[in-house]
Amino acid sequence: LVVARTCGSNNQKISQEQAIEIAKESASFEPCPQVQCVQIRYVPRGIPVRGYWGVVLSDVLDSEGRPNRTESFLVNVSTGEVSRP
C-alpha cells in the first residue's frame, strides 16, 4: 500500500499554480479575482492510478460570497493535458 501511494506522487510535474493557469486558458470566461473563485484538489483516477488536479473556476460570486457559475477541469499532473470531467 505504501509503495502504491508513493509511486504515483513522484510523477507530479505540473504544480497547482500551473494547473490553475492551464484551466484558465481553457475556460469560457475570465475567473473573478477573489480566492473563492478558484478551487483545486488532487484527484487520483484509474488503474493504474494517474494523478490529476481538479480545478473549478467561477466567474462571479453571489451575494453571499459563493461561486455562482462554474466550470470544472481535470489537469493531468504528469503531462498538463486538460480535460472536462
PDB file of N, CA, C and O in Angstrom:
ATOM      1  N   LEU A   1       0.831  -1.201   0.000  1.00  0.00           N
ATOM      2  CA  LEU A   1       0.000   0.000   0.000  1.00  0.00           C
ATOM      3  C   LEU A   1       0.864   1.248   0.000  1.00  0.00           C
ATOM      4  O   LEU A   1       0.588   2.185  -0.727  1.00  0.00           O
ATOM      5  N   VAL A   2       1.920   1.263   0.811  1.00  0.00           N
ATOM      6  CA  VAL A   2       2.794   2.431   0.860  1.00  0.00           C
ATOM      7  C   VAL A   2       3.453   2.670  -0.490  1.00  0.00           C
ATOM      8  O   VAL A   2       3.517   3.793  -0.971  1.00  0.00           O
ATOM      9  N   VAL A   3       3.899   1.610  -1.144  1.00  0.00           N
ATOM     10  CA  VAL A   3       4.536   1.748  -2.450  1.00  0.00           C
ATOM     11  C   VAL A   3       3.549   2.307  -3.470  1.00  0.00           C
ATOM     12  O   VAL A   3       3.874   3.200  -4.231  1.00  0.00           O
ATOM     13  N   ALA A   4       2.336   1.813  -3.470  1.00  0.00           N
ATOM     14  CA  ALA A   4       1.330   2.280  -4.423  1.00  0.00           C
ATOM     15  C   ALA A   4       1.030   3.755  -4.232  1.00  0.00           C
ATOM     16  O   ALA A   4       0.854   4.488  -5.193  1.00  0.00           O
ATOM     17  N   ARG A   5       0.977   4.217  -3.006  1.00  0.00           N
ATOM     18  CA  ARG A   5       0.676   5.621  -2.756  1.00  0.00           C
ATOM     19  C   ARG A   5       1.853   6.535  -3.079  1.00  0.00           C
ATOM     20  O   ARG A   5       1.673   7.633  -3.547  1.00  0.00           O
ATOM     21  N   THR A   6       3.053   6.100  -2.836  1.00  0.00           N
ATOM     22  CA  THR A   6       4.200   6.971  -3.062  1.00  0.00           C
ATOM     23  C   THR A   6       4.649   6.997  -4.512  1.00  0.00           C
ATOM     24  O   THR A   6       5.131   8.008  -4.979  1.00  0.00           O
ATOM     25  N   CYS A   7       4.487   5.914  -5.240  1.00  0.00           N
ATOM     26  CA  CYS A   7       4.940   5.881  -6.630  1.00  0.00           C
ATOM     27  C   CYS A   7       4.191   6.887  -7.495  1.00  0.00           C
ATOM     28  O   CYS A   7       4.781   7.568  -8.309  1.00  0.00           O
ATOM     29  N   GLY A   8       2.900   6.990  -7.325  1.00  0.00           N
ATOM     30  CA  GLY A   8       2.112   7.914  -8.127  1.00  0.00           C
ATOM     31  C   GLY A   8       2.409   9.358  -7.833  1.00  0.00           C
ATOM     32  O   GLY A   8       2.298  10.215  -8.699  1.00  0.00           O
ATOM     33  N   SER A   9       2.818   9.676  -6.616  1.00  0.00           N
ATOM     34  CA  SER A   9       3.038  11.068  -6.257  1.00  0.00           C
ATOM     35  C   SER A   9       4.372  11.604  -6.754  1.00  0.00           C
ATOM     36  O   SER A   9       4.592  12.802  -6.770  1.00  0.00           O
ATOM     37  N   ASN A  10       5.294  10.743  -7.180  1.00  0.00           N
ATOM     38  CA  ASN A  10       6.600  11.196  -7.630  1.00  0.00           C
ATOM     39  C   ASN A  10       6.589  11.738  -9.051  1.00  0.00           C
ATOM     40  O   ASN A  10       7.567  12.298  -9.496  1.00  0.00           O
ATOM     41  N   ASN A  11       5.516  11.563  -9.795  1.00  0.00           N
ATOM     42  CA  ASN A  11       5.457  11.980 -11.186  1.00  0.00           C
ATOM     43  C   ASN A  11       4.784  13.339 -11.376  1.00  0.00           C
ATOM     44  O   ASN A  11       4.404  13.661 -12.480  1.00  0.00           O
ATOM     45  N   GLN A  12       4.642  14.110 -10.328  1.00  0.00           N
ATOM     46  CA  GLN A  12       3.958  15.396 -10.448  1.00  0.00           C
ATOM     47  C   GLN A  12       4.907  16.436 -11.033  1.00  0.00           C
ATOM     48  O   GLN A  12       5.777  16.946 -10.362  1.00  0.00           O
ATOM     49  N   LYS A  13       4.706  16.729 -12.298  1.00  0.00           N
ATOM     50  CA  LYS A  13       5.498  17.743 -12.981  1.00  0.00           C
ATOM     51  C   LYS A  13       4.753  19.067 -13.035  1.00  0.00           C
ATOM     52  O   LYS A  13       5.368  20.112 -13.172  1.00  0.00           O
ATOM     53  N   ILE A  14       3.444  19.008 -12.951  1.00  0.00           N
ATOM     54  CA  ILE A  14       2.608  20.200 -13.040  1.00  0.00           C
ATOM     55  C   ILE A  14       2.218  20.621 -11.626  1.00  0.00           C
ATOM     56  O   ILE A  14       1.617  19.844 -10.887  1.00  0.00           O
ATOM     57  N   SER A  15       2.563  21.835 -11.243  1.00  0.00           N
ATOM     58  CA  SER A  15       2.229  22.340  -9.910  1.00  0.00           C
ATOM     59  C   SER A  15       0.770  22.781  -9.865  1.00  0.00           C
ATOM     60  O   SER A  15       0.113  22.924 -10.912  1.00  0.00           O
ATOM     61  N   GLN A  16       0.271  23.040  -8.675  1.00  0.00           N
ATOM     62  CA  GLN A  16      -1.094  23.552  -8.531  1.00  0.00           C
ATOM     63  C   GLN A  16      -1.250  24.869  -9.282  1.00  0.00           C
ATOM     64  O   GLN A  16      -2.245  25.080  -9.969  1.00  0.00           O
ATOM     65  N   GLU A  17      -0.278  25.748  -9.163  1.00  0.00           N
ATOM     66  CA  GLU A  17      -0.345  27.053  -9.821  1.00  0.00           C
ATOM     67  C   GLU A  17      -0.382  26.907 -11.343  1.00  0.00           C
ATOM     68  O   GLU A  17      -1.134  27.604 -12.025  1.00  0.00           O
ATOM     69  N   GLN A  18       0.439  25.986 -11.867  1.00  0.00           N
ATOM     70  CA  GLN A  18       0.433  25.737 -13.306  1.00  0.00           C
ATOM     71  C   GLN A  18      -0.901  25.164 -13.758  1.00  0.00           C
ATOM     72  O   GLN A  18      -1.417  25.539 -14.815  1.00  0.00           O
ATOM     73  N   ALA A  19      -1.466  24.257 -12.968  1.00  0.00           N
ATOM     74  CA  ALA A  19      -2.755  23.652 -13.315  1.00  0.00           C
ATOM     75  C   ALA A  19      -3.851  24.710 -13.364  1.00  0.00           C
ATOM     76  O   ALA A  19      -4.711  24.680 -14.246  1.00  0.00           O
ATOM     77  N   ILE A  20      -3.817  25.653 -12.441  1.00  0.00           N
ATOM     78  CA  ILE A  20      -4.813  26.733 -12.439  1.00  0.00           C
ATOM     79  C   ILE A  20      -4.680  27.567 -13.706  1.00  0.00           C
ATOM     80  O   ILE A  20      -5.680  27.894 -14.359  1.00  0.00           O
ATOM     81  N   GLU A  21      -3.468  27.899 -14.097  1.00  0.00           N
ATOM     82  CA  GLU A  21      -3.252  28.688 -15.315  1.00  0.00           C
ATOM     83  C   GLU A  21      -3.706  27.922 -16.555  1.00  0.00           C
ATOM     84  O   GLU A  21      -4.312  28.499 -17.459  1.00  0.00           O
ATOM     85  N   ILE A  22      -3.426  26.627 -16.609  1.00  0.00           N
ATOM     86  CA  ILE A  22      -3.861  25.801 -17.732  1.00  0.00           C
ATOM     87  C   ILE A  22      -5.387  25.783 -17.814  1.00  0.00           C
ATOM     88  O   ILE A  22      -5.970  25.932 -18.894  1.00  0.00           O
ATOM     89  N   ALA A  23      -6.057  25.629 -16.675  1.00  0.00           N
ATOM     90  CA  ALA A  23      -7.522  25.620 -16.656  1.00  0.00           C
ATOM     91  C   ALA A  23      -8.082  26.971 -17.082  1.00  0.00           C
ATOM     92  O   ALA A  23      -9.059  27.033 -17.838  1.00  0.00           O
ATOM     93  N   LYS A  24      -7.470  28.060 -16.629  1.00  0.00           N
ATOM     94  CA  LYS A  24      -7.936  29.406 -17.009  1.00  0.00           C
ATOM     95  C   LYS A  24      -7.880  29.601 -18.514  1.00  0.00           C
ATOM     96  O   LYS A  24      -8.761  30.224 -19.103  1.00  0.00           O
ATOM     97  N   GLU A  25      -6.840  29.064 -19.162  1.00  0.00           N
ATOM     98  CA  GLU A  25      -6.711  29.170 -20.615  1.00  0.00           C
ATOM     99  C   GLU A  25      -7.827  28.419 -21.338  1.00  0.00           C
ATOM    100  O   GLU A  25      -8.187  28.771 -22.454  1.00  0.00           O
ATOM    101  N   SER A  26      -8.372  27.392 -20.707  1.00  0.00           N
ATOM    102  CA  SER A  26      -9.425  26.572 -21.316  1.00  0.00           C
ATOM    103  C   SER A  26     -10.824  27.056 -20.966  1.00  0.00           C
ATOM    104  O   SER A  26     -11.805  26.573 -21.535  1.00  0.00           O
ATOM    105  N   ALA A  27     -10.946  27.960 -20.018  1.00  0.00           N
ATOM    106  CA  ALA A  27     -12.257  28.423 -19.555  1.00  0.00           C
ATOM    107  C   ALA A  27     -12.925  29.324 -20.593  1.00  0.00           C
ATOM    108  O   ALA A  27     -12.251  29.996 -21.373  1.00  0.00           O
ATOM    109  N   SER A  28     -14.236  29.344 -20.561  1.00  0.00           N
ATOM    110  CA  SER A  28     -15.004  30.188 -21.487  1.00  0.00           C
ATOM    111  C   SER A  28     -15.233  31.584 -20.916  1.00  0.00           C
ATOM    112  O   SER A  28     -15.897  32.402 -21.533  1.00  0.00           O
ATOM    113  N   PHE A  29     -14.681  31.861 -19.731  1.00  0.00           N
ATOM    114  CA  PHE A  29     -14.814  33.171 -19.095  1.00  0.00           C
ATOM    115  C   PHE A  29     -13.557  33.476 -18.291  1.00  0.00           C
ATOM    116  O   PHE A  29     -12.735  32.600 -18.053  1.00  0.00           O
ATOM    117  N   GLU A  30     -13.421  34.712 -17.865  1.00  0.00           N
ATOM    118  CA  GLU A  30     -12.317  35.128 -17.005  1.00  0.00           C
ATOM    119  C   GLU A  30     -12.770  34.955 -15.553  1.00  0.00           C
ATOM    120  O   GLU A  30     -13.738  35.574 -15.128  1.00  0.00           O
ATOM    121  N   PRO A  31     -12.084  34.096 -14.777  1.00  0.00           N
ATOM    122  CA  PRO A  31     -12.483  33.906 -13.378  1.00  0.00           C
ATOM    123  C   PRO A  31     -12.329  35.203 -12.579  1.00  0.00           C
ATOM    124  O   PRO A  31     -11.441  36.009 -12.861  1.00  0.00           O
ATOM    125  N   CYS A  32     -13.191  35.400 -11.607  1.00  0.00           N
ATOM    126  CA  CYS A  32     -13.098  36.594 -10.769  1.00  0.00           C
ATOM    127  C   CYS A  32     -11.823  36.516  -9.921  1.00  0.00           C
ATOM    128  O   CYS A  32     -11.272  35.437  -9.706  1.00  0.00           O
ATOM    129  N   PRO A  33     -11.322  37.642  -9.443  1.00  0.00           N
ATOM    130  CA  PRO A  33     -10.034  37.663  -8.740  1.00  0.00           C
ATOM    131  C   PRO A  33     -10.070  37.168  -7.285  1.00  0.00           C
ATOM    132  O   PRO A  33      -9.025  36.919  -6.705  1.00  0.00           O
ATOM    133  N   GLN A  34     -11.246  36.996  -6.696  1.00  0.00           N
ATOM    134  CA  GLN A  34     -11.335  36.541  -5.310  1.00  0.00           C
ATOM    135  C   GLN A  34     -10.862  35.094  -5.187  1.00  0.00           C
ATOM    136  O   GLN A  34     -11.023  34.287  -6.089  1.00  0.00           O
ATOM    137  N   VAL A  35     -10.297  34.780  -4.027  1.00  0.00           N
ATOM    138  CA  VAL A  35      -9.767  33.442  -3.771  1.00  0.00           C
ATOM    139  C   VAL A  35     -10.857  32.371  -3.860  1.00  0.00           C
ATOM    140  O   VAL A  35     -10.588  31.233  -4.238  1.00  0.00           O
ATOM    141  N   GLN A  36     -12.095  32.701  -3.567  1.00  0.00           N
ATOM    142  CA  GLN A  36     -13.203  31.736  -3.621  1.00  0.00           C
ATOM    143  C   GLN A  36     -13.552  31.329  -5.057  1.00  0.00           C
ATOM    144  O   GLN A  36     -14.284  30.379  -5.269  1.00  0.00           O
ATOM    145  N   CYS A  37     -13.024  32.050  -6.037  1.00  0.00           N
ATOM    146  CA  CYS A  37     -13.355  31.763  -7.441  1.00  0.00           C
ATOM    147  C   CYS A  37     -12.498  30.659  -8.045  1.00  0.00           C
ATOM    148  O   CYS A  37     -12.722  30.247  -9.176  1.00  0.00           O
ATOM    149  N   VAL A  38     -11.499  30.180  -7.304  1.00  0.00           N
ATOM    150  CA  VAL A  38     -10.641  29.099  -7.785  1.00  0.00           C
ATOM    151  C   VAL A  38     -10.531  28.046  -6.694  1.00  0.00           C
ATOM    152  O   VAL A  38     -10.162  28.346  -5.560  1.00  0.00           O
ATOM    153  N   GLN A  39     -10.892  26.824  -7.040  1.00  0.00           N
ATOM    154  CA  GLN A  39     -10.737  25.694  -6.116  1.00  0.00           C
ATOM    155  C   GLN A  39      -9.916  24.626  -6.828  1.00  0.00           C
ATOM    156  O   GLN A  39     -10.081  24.405  -8.023  1.00  0.00           O
ATOM    157  N   ILE A  40      -9.020  23.964  -6.082  1.00  0.00           N
ATOM    158  CA  ILE A  40      -8.181  22.931  -6.673  1.00  0.00           C
ATOM    159  C   ILE A  40      -7.953  21.817  -5.663  1.00  0.00           C
ATOM    160  O   ILE A  40      -7.865  22.079  -4.455  1.00  0.00           O
ATOM    161  N   ARG A  41      -7.906  20.584  -6.165  1.00  0.00           N
ATOM    162  CA  ARG A  41      -7.575  19.451  -5.305  1.00  0.00           C
ATOM    163  C   ARG A  41      -6.982  18.347  -6.164  1.00  0.00           C
ATOM    164  O   ARG A  41      -7.207  18.286  -7.370  1.00  0.00           O
ATOM    165  N   TYR A  42      -6.210  17.479  -5.509  1.00  0.00           N
ATOM    166  CA  TYR A  42      -5.596  16.352  -6.195  1.00  0.00           C
ATOM    167  C   TYR A  42      -6.630  15.243  -6.330  1.00  0.00           C
ATOM    168  O   TYR A  42      -7.321  14.897  -5.369  1.00  0.00           O
ATOM    169  N   VAL A  43      -6.729  14.664  -7.548  1.00  0.00           N
ATOM    170  CA  VAL A  43      -7.710  13.615  -7.833  1.00  0.00           C
ATOM    171  C   VAL A  43      -7.000  12.417  -8.454  1.00  0.00           C
ATOM    172  O   VAL A  43      -6.542  12.501  -9.596  1.00  0.00           O
ATOM    173  N   PRO A  44      -6.872  11.298  -7.719  1.00  0.00           N
ATOM    174  CA  PRO A  44      -6.311  10.087  -8.322  1.00  0.00           C
ATOM    175  C   PRO A  44      -7.413   9.352  -9.095  1.00  0.00           C
ATOM    176  O   PRO A  44      -8.535   9.230  -8.613  1.00  0.00           O
ATOM    177  N   ARG A  45      -7.087   8.890 -10.323  1.00  0.00           N
ATOM    178  CA  ARG A  45      -8.094   8.201 -11.142  1.00  0.00           C
ATOM    179  C   ARG A  45      -7.470   7.025 -11.868  1.00  0.00           C
ATOM    180  O   ARG A  45      -6.332   7.092 -12.298  1.00  0.00           O
ATOM    181  N   GLY A  46      -8.276   5.974 -12.061  1.00  0.00           N
ATOM    182  CA  GLY A  46      -7.905   4.851 -12.904  1.00  0.00           C
ATOM    183  C   GLY A  46      -7.051   3.799 -12.235  1.00  0.00           C
ATOM    184  O   GLY A  46      -6.662   3.910 -11.094  1.00  0.00           O
ATOM    185  N   ILE A  47      -6.805   2.733 -13.016  1.00  0.00           N
ATOM    186  CA  ILE A  47      -5.924   1.637 -12.615  1.00  0.00           C
ATOM    187  C   ILE A  47      -5.034   1.359 -13.820  1.00  0.00           C
ATOM    188  O   ILE A  47      -5.542   0.969 -14.868  1.00  0.00           O
ATOM    189  N   PRO A  48      -3.757   1.591 -13.766  1.00  0.00           N
ATOM    190  CA  PRO A  48      -3.032   2.139 -12.626  1.00  0.00           C
ATOM    191  C   PRO A  48      -3.434   3.592 -12.378  1.00  0.00           C
ATOM    192  O   PRO A  48      -3.895   4.284 -13.281  1.00  0.00           O
ATOM    193  N   VAL A  49      -3.234   4.019 -11.169  1.00  0.00           N
ATOM    194  CA  VAL A  49      -3.658   5.359 -10.770  1.00  0.00           C
ATOM    195  C   VAL A  49      -2.850   6.414 -11.504  1.00  0.00           C
ATOM    196  O   VAL A  49      -1.630   6.349 -11.579  1.00  0.00           O
ATOM    197  N   ARG A  50      -3.580   7.388 -12.043  1.00  0.00           N
ATOM    198  CA  ARG A  50      -2.968   8.573 -12.644  1.00  0.00           C
ATOM    199  C   ARG A  50      -3.473   9.769 -11.857  1.00  0.00           C
ATOM    200  O   ARG A  50      -4.636   9.821 -11.479  1.00  0.00           O
ATOM    201  N   GLY A  51      -2.596  10.713 -11.648  1.00  0.00           N
ATOM    202  CA  GLY A  51      -2.963  11.884 -10.868  1.00  0.00           C
ATOM    203  C   GLY A  51      -3.439  13.032 -11.736  1.00  0.00           C
ATOM    204  O   GLY A  51      -2.931  13.259 -12.831  1.00  0.00           O
ATOM    205  N   TYR A  52      -4.436  13.736 -11.229  1.00  0.00           N
ATOM    206  CA  TYR A  52      -4.985  14.913 -11.891  1.00  0.00           C
ATOM    207  C   TYR A  52      -5.184  16.006 -10.859  1.00  0.00           C
ATOM    208  O   TYR A  52      -5.408  15.727  -9.678  1.00  0.00           O
ATOM    209  N   TRP A  53      -5.098  17.239 -11.308  1.00  0.00           N
ATOM    210  CA  TRP A  53      -5.549  18.359 -10.498  1.00  0.00           C
ATOM    211  C   TRP A  53      -6.978  18.654 -10.938  1.00  0.00           C
ATOM    212  O   TRP A  53      -7.235  18.879 -12.123  1.00  0.00           O
ATOM    213  N   GLY A  54      -7.903  18.608 -10.005  1.00  0.00           N
ATOM    214  CA  GLY A  54      -9.279  19.005 -10.269  1.00  0.00           C
ATOM    215  C   GLY A  54      -9.385  20.490  -9.994  1.00  0.00           C
ATOM    216  O   GLY A  54      -9.145  20.945  -8.873  1.00  0.00           O
ATOM    217  N   VAL A  55      -9.678  21.265 -11.032  1.00  0.00           N
ATOM    218  CA  VAL A  55      -9.734  22.718 -10.912  1.00  0.00           C
ATOM    219  C   VAL A  55     -11.154  23.174 -11.224  1.00  0.00           C
ATOM    220  O   VAL A  55     -11.720  22.809 -12.255  1.00  0.00           O
ATOM    221  N   VAL A  56     -11.734  23.970 -10.324  1.00  0.00           N
ATOM    222  CA  VAL A  56     -13.054  24.559 -10.536  1.00  0.00           C
ATOM    223  C   VAL A  56     -12.882  26.069 -10.531  1.00  0.00           C
ATOM    224  O   VAL A  56     -12.310  26.640  -9.599  1.00  0.00           O
ATOM    225  N   LEU A  57     -13.377  26.712 -11.593  1.00  0.00           N
ATOM    226  CA  LEU A  57     -13.280  28.154 -11.731  1.00  0.00           C
ATOM    227  C   LEU A  57     -14.677  28.755 -11.713  1.00  0.00           C
ATOM    228  O   LEU A  57     -15.628  28.157 -12.217  1.00  0.00           O
ATOM    229  N   SER A  58     -14.808  29.955 -11.172  1.00  0.00           N
ATOM    230  CA  SER A  58     -16.073  30.673 -11.155  1.00  0.00           C
ATOM    231  C   SER A  58     -15.853  32.082 -11.683  1.00  0.00           C
ATOM    232  O   SER A  58     -14.809  32.696 -11.427  1.00  0.00           O
ATOM    233  N   ASP A  59     -16.839  32.597 -12.410  1.00  0.00           N
ATOM    234  CA  ASP A  59     -16.685  33.949 -12.954  1.00  0.00           C
ATOM    235  C   ASP A  59     -17.248  35.034 -12.043  1.00  0.00           C
ATOM    236  O   ASP A  59     -16.888  36.194 -12.160  1.00  0.00           O
ATOM    237  N   VAL A  60     -18.121  34.657 -11.121  1.00  0.00           N
ATOM    238  CA  VAL A  60     -18.743  35.652 -10.248  1.00  0.00           C
ATOM    239  C   VAL A  60     -19.197  34.977  -8.961  1.00  0.00           C
ATOM    240  O   VAL A  60     -19.489  33.783  -8.932  1.00  0.00           O
ATOM    241  N   LEU A  61     -19.224  35.751  -7.883  1.00  0.00           N
ATOM    242  CA  LEU A  61     -19.739  35.261  -6.599  1.00  0.00           C
ATOM    243  C   LEU A  61     -21.127  35.824  -6.373  1.00  0.00           C
ATOM    244  O   LEU A  61     -21.415  36.964  -6.774  1.00  0.00           O
ATOM    245  N   ASP A  62     -21.995  35.060  -5.707  1.00  0.00           N
ATOM    246  CA  ASP A  62     -23.333  35.572  -5.402  1.00  0.00           C
ATOM    247  C   ASP A  62     -23.258  36.521  -4.205  1.00  0.00           C
ATOM    248  O   ASP A  62     -22.180  36.788  -3.666  1.00  0.00           O
ATOM    249  N   SER A  63     -24.390  37.001  -3.769  1.00  0.00           N
ATOM    250  CA  SER A  63     -24.437  37.991  -2.687  1.00  0.00           C
ATOM    251  C   SER A  63     -23.916  37.447  -1.360  1.00  0.00           C
ATOM    252  O   SER A  63     -23.547  38.209  -0.475  1.00  0.00           O
ATOM    253  N   GLU A  64     -23.849  36.120  -1.227  1.00  0.00           N
ATOM    254  CA  GLU A  64     -23.344  35.503  -0.001  1.00  0.00           C
ATOM    255  C   GLU A  64     -21.887  35.053  -0.138  1.00  0.00           C
ATOM    256  O   GLU A  64     -21.348  34.387   0.741  1.00  0.00           O
ATOM    257  N   GLY A  65     -21.240  35.406  -1.258  1.00  0.00           N
ATOM    258  CA  GLY A  65     -19.835  35.076  -1.450  1.00  0.00           C
ATOM    259  C   GLY A  65     -19.559  33.677  -1.955  1.00  0.00           C
ATOM    260  O   GLY A  65     -18.435  33.203  -1.889  1.00  0.00           O
ATOM    261  N   ARG A  66     -20.579  33.002  -2.490  1.00  0.00           N
ATOM    262  CA  ARG A  66     -20.408  31.652  -3.036  1.00  0.00           C
ATOM    263  C   ARG A  66     -20.285  31.724  -4.554  1.00  0.00           C
ATOM    264  O   ARG A  66     -20.901  32.591  -5.188  1.00  0.00           O
ATOM    265  N   PRO A  67     -19.498  30.805  -5.139  1.00  0.00           N
ATOM    266  CA  PRO A  67     -19.386  30.783  -6.602  1.00  0.00           C
ATOM    267  C   PRO A  67     -20.756  30.593  -7.246  1.00  0.00           C
ATOM    268  O   PRO A  67     -21.557  29.775  -6.800  1.00  0.00           O
ATOM    269  N   ASN A  68     -21.023  31.353  -8.302  1.00  0.00           N
ATOM    270  CA  ASN A  68     -22.306  31.306  -8.976  1.00  0.00           C
ATOM    271  C   ASN A  68     -22.249  30.364 -10.179  1.00  0.00           C
ATOM    272  O   ASN A  68     -22.813  29.295 -10.161  1.00  0.00           O
ATOM    273  N   ARG A  69     -21.557  30.735 -11.214  1.00  0.00           N
ATOM    274  CA  ARG A  69     -21.397  29.896 -12.404  1.00  0.00           C
ATOM    275  C   ARG A  69     -19.997  29.314 -12.371  1.00  0.00           C
ATOM    276  O   ARG A  69     -19.032  30.026 -12.139  1.00  0.00           O
ATOM    277  N   THR A  70     -19.868  28.011 -12.632  1.00  0.00           N
ATOM    278  CA  THR A  70     -18.556  27.363 -12.559  1.00  0.00           C
ATOM    279  C   THR A  70     -18.274  26.523 -13.792  1.00  0.00           C
ATOM    280  O   THR A  70     -19.199  26.116 -14.504  1.00  0.00           O
ATOM    281  N   GLU A  71     -16.995  26.284 -14.008  1.00  0.00           N
ATOM    282  CA  GLU A  71     -16.523  25.318 -14.999  1.00  0.00           C
ATOM    283  C   GLU A  71     -15.477  24.461 -14.306  1.00  0.00           C
ATOM    284  O   GLU A  71     -14.664  24.972 -13.530  1.00  0.00           O
ATOM    285  N   SER A  72     -15.476  23.159 -14.598  1.00  0.00           N
ATOM    286  CA  SER A  72     -14.551  22.217 -13.969  1.00  0.00           C
ATOM    287  C   SER A  72     -13.607  21.626 -15.006  1.00  0.00           C
ATOM    288  O   SER A  72     -13.996  21.378 -16.149  1.00  0.00           O
ATOM    289  N   PHE A  73     -12.368  21.378 -14.568  1.00  0.00           N
ATOM    290  CA  PHE A  73     -11.341  20.837 -15.442  1.00  0.00           C
ATOM    291  C   PHE A  73     -10.511  19.804 -14.689  1.00  0.00           C
ATOM    292  O   PHE A  73     -10.335  19.907 -13.478  1.00  0.00           O
ATOM    293  N   LEU A  74      -9.998  18.822 -15.409  1.00  0.00           N
ATOM    294  CA  LEU A  74      -9.012  17.882 -14.885  1.00  0.00           C
ATOM    295  C   LEU A  74      -7.717  18.135 -15.637  1.00  0.00           C
ATOM    296  O   LEU A  74      -7.701  18.117 -16.874  1.00  0.00           O
ATOM    297  N   VAL A  75      -6.643  18.397 -14.895  1.00  0.00           N
ATOM    298  CA  VAL A  75      -5.336  18.647 -15.492  1.00  0.00           C
ATOM    299  C   VAL A  75      -4.413  17.504 -15.075  1.00  0.00           C
ATOM    300  O   VAL A  75      -4.179  17.313 -13.885  1.00  0.00           O
ATOM    301  N   ASN A  76      -3.907  16.756 -16.043  1.00  0.00           N
ATOM    302  CA  ASN A  76      -3.006  15.645 -15.763  1.00  0.00           C
ATOM    303  C   ASN A  76      -1.738  16.183 -15.130  1.00  0.00           C
ATOM    304  O   ASN A  76      -1.092  17.071 -15.682  1.00  0.00           O
ATOM    305  N   VAL A  77      -1.368  15.668 -13.952  1.00  0.00           N
ATOM    306  CA  VAL A  77      -0.211  16.192 -13.215  1.00  0.00           C
ATOM    307  C   VAL A  77       1.117  15.854 -13.893  1.00  0.00           C
ATOM    308  O   VAL A  77       2.124  16.498 -13.617  1.00  0.00           O
ATOM    309  N   SER A  78       1.132  14.860 -14.770  1.00  0.00           N
ATOM    310  CA  SER A  78       2.370  14.481 -15.445  1.00  0.00           C
ATOM    311  C   SER A  78       2.558  15.216 -16.778  1.00  0.00           C
ATOM    312  O   SER A  78       3.674  15.585 -17.123  1.00  0.00           O
ATOM    313  N   THR A  79       1.448  15.425 -17.512  1.00  0.00           N
ATOM    314  CA  THR A  79       1.556  15.970 -18.876  1.00  0.00           C
ATOM    315  C   THR A  79       1.003  17.381 -19.027  1.00  0.00           C
ATOM    316  O   THR A  79       1.333  18.058 -19.999  1.00  0.00           O
ATOM    317  N   GLY A  80       0.120  17.807 -18.136  1.00  0.00           N
ATOM    318  CA  GLY A  80      -0.523  19.107 -18.272  1.00  0.00           C
ATOM    319  C   GLY A  80      -1.723  19.085 -19.202  1.00  0.00           C
ATOM    320  O   GLY A  80      -2.352  20.100 -19.432  1.00  0.00           O
ATOM    321  N   GLU A  81      -2.058  17.891 -19.727  1.00  0.00           N
ATOM    322  CA  GLU A  81      -3.221  17.776 -20.618  1.00  0.00           C
ATOM    323  C   GLU A  81      -4.483  18.086 -19.832  1.00  0.00           C
ATOM    324  O   GLU A  81      -4.664  17.612 -18.704  1.00  0.00           O
ATOM    325  N   VAL A  82      -5.355  18.869 -20.413  1.00  0.00           N
ATOM    326  CA  VAL A  82      -6.578  19.285 -19.730  1.00  0.00           C
ATOM    327  C   VAL A  82      -7.787  18.607 -20.349  1.00  0.00           C
ATOM    328  O   VAL A  82      -7.847  18.411 -21.570  1.00  0.00           O
ATOM    329  N   SER A  83      -8.744  18.218 -19.512  1.00  0.00           N
ATOM    330  CA  SER A  83      -9.994  17.630 -19.986  1.00  0.00           C
ATOM    331  C   SER A  83     -11.116  18.107 -19.090  1.00  0.00           C
ATOM    332  O   SER A  83     -10.883  18.686 -18.024  1.00  0.00           O
ATOM    333  N   ARG A  84     -12.319  17.865 -19.531  1.00  0.00           N
ATOM    334  CA  ARG A  84     -13.503  18.215 -18.745  1.00  0.00           C
ATOM    335  C   ARG A  84     -14.059  16.936 -18.134  1.00  0.00           C
ATOM    336  O   ARG A  84     -14.161  15.926 -18.812  1.00  0.00           O
ATOM    337  N   PRO A  85     -14.388  16.963 -16.834  1.00  0.00           N
ATOM    338  CA  PRO A  85     -14.924  15.740 -16.192  1.00  0.00           C
ATOM    339  C   PRO A  85     -16.305  15.363 -16.693  1.00  0.00           C
ATOM    340  O   PRO A  85     -16.997  16.118 -17.270  1.00  0.00           O
TER     341      PRO A  85
END
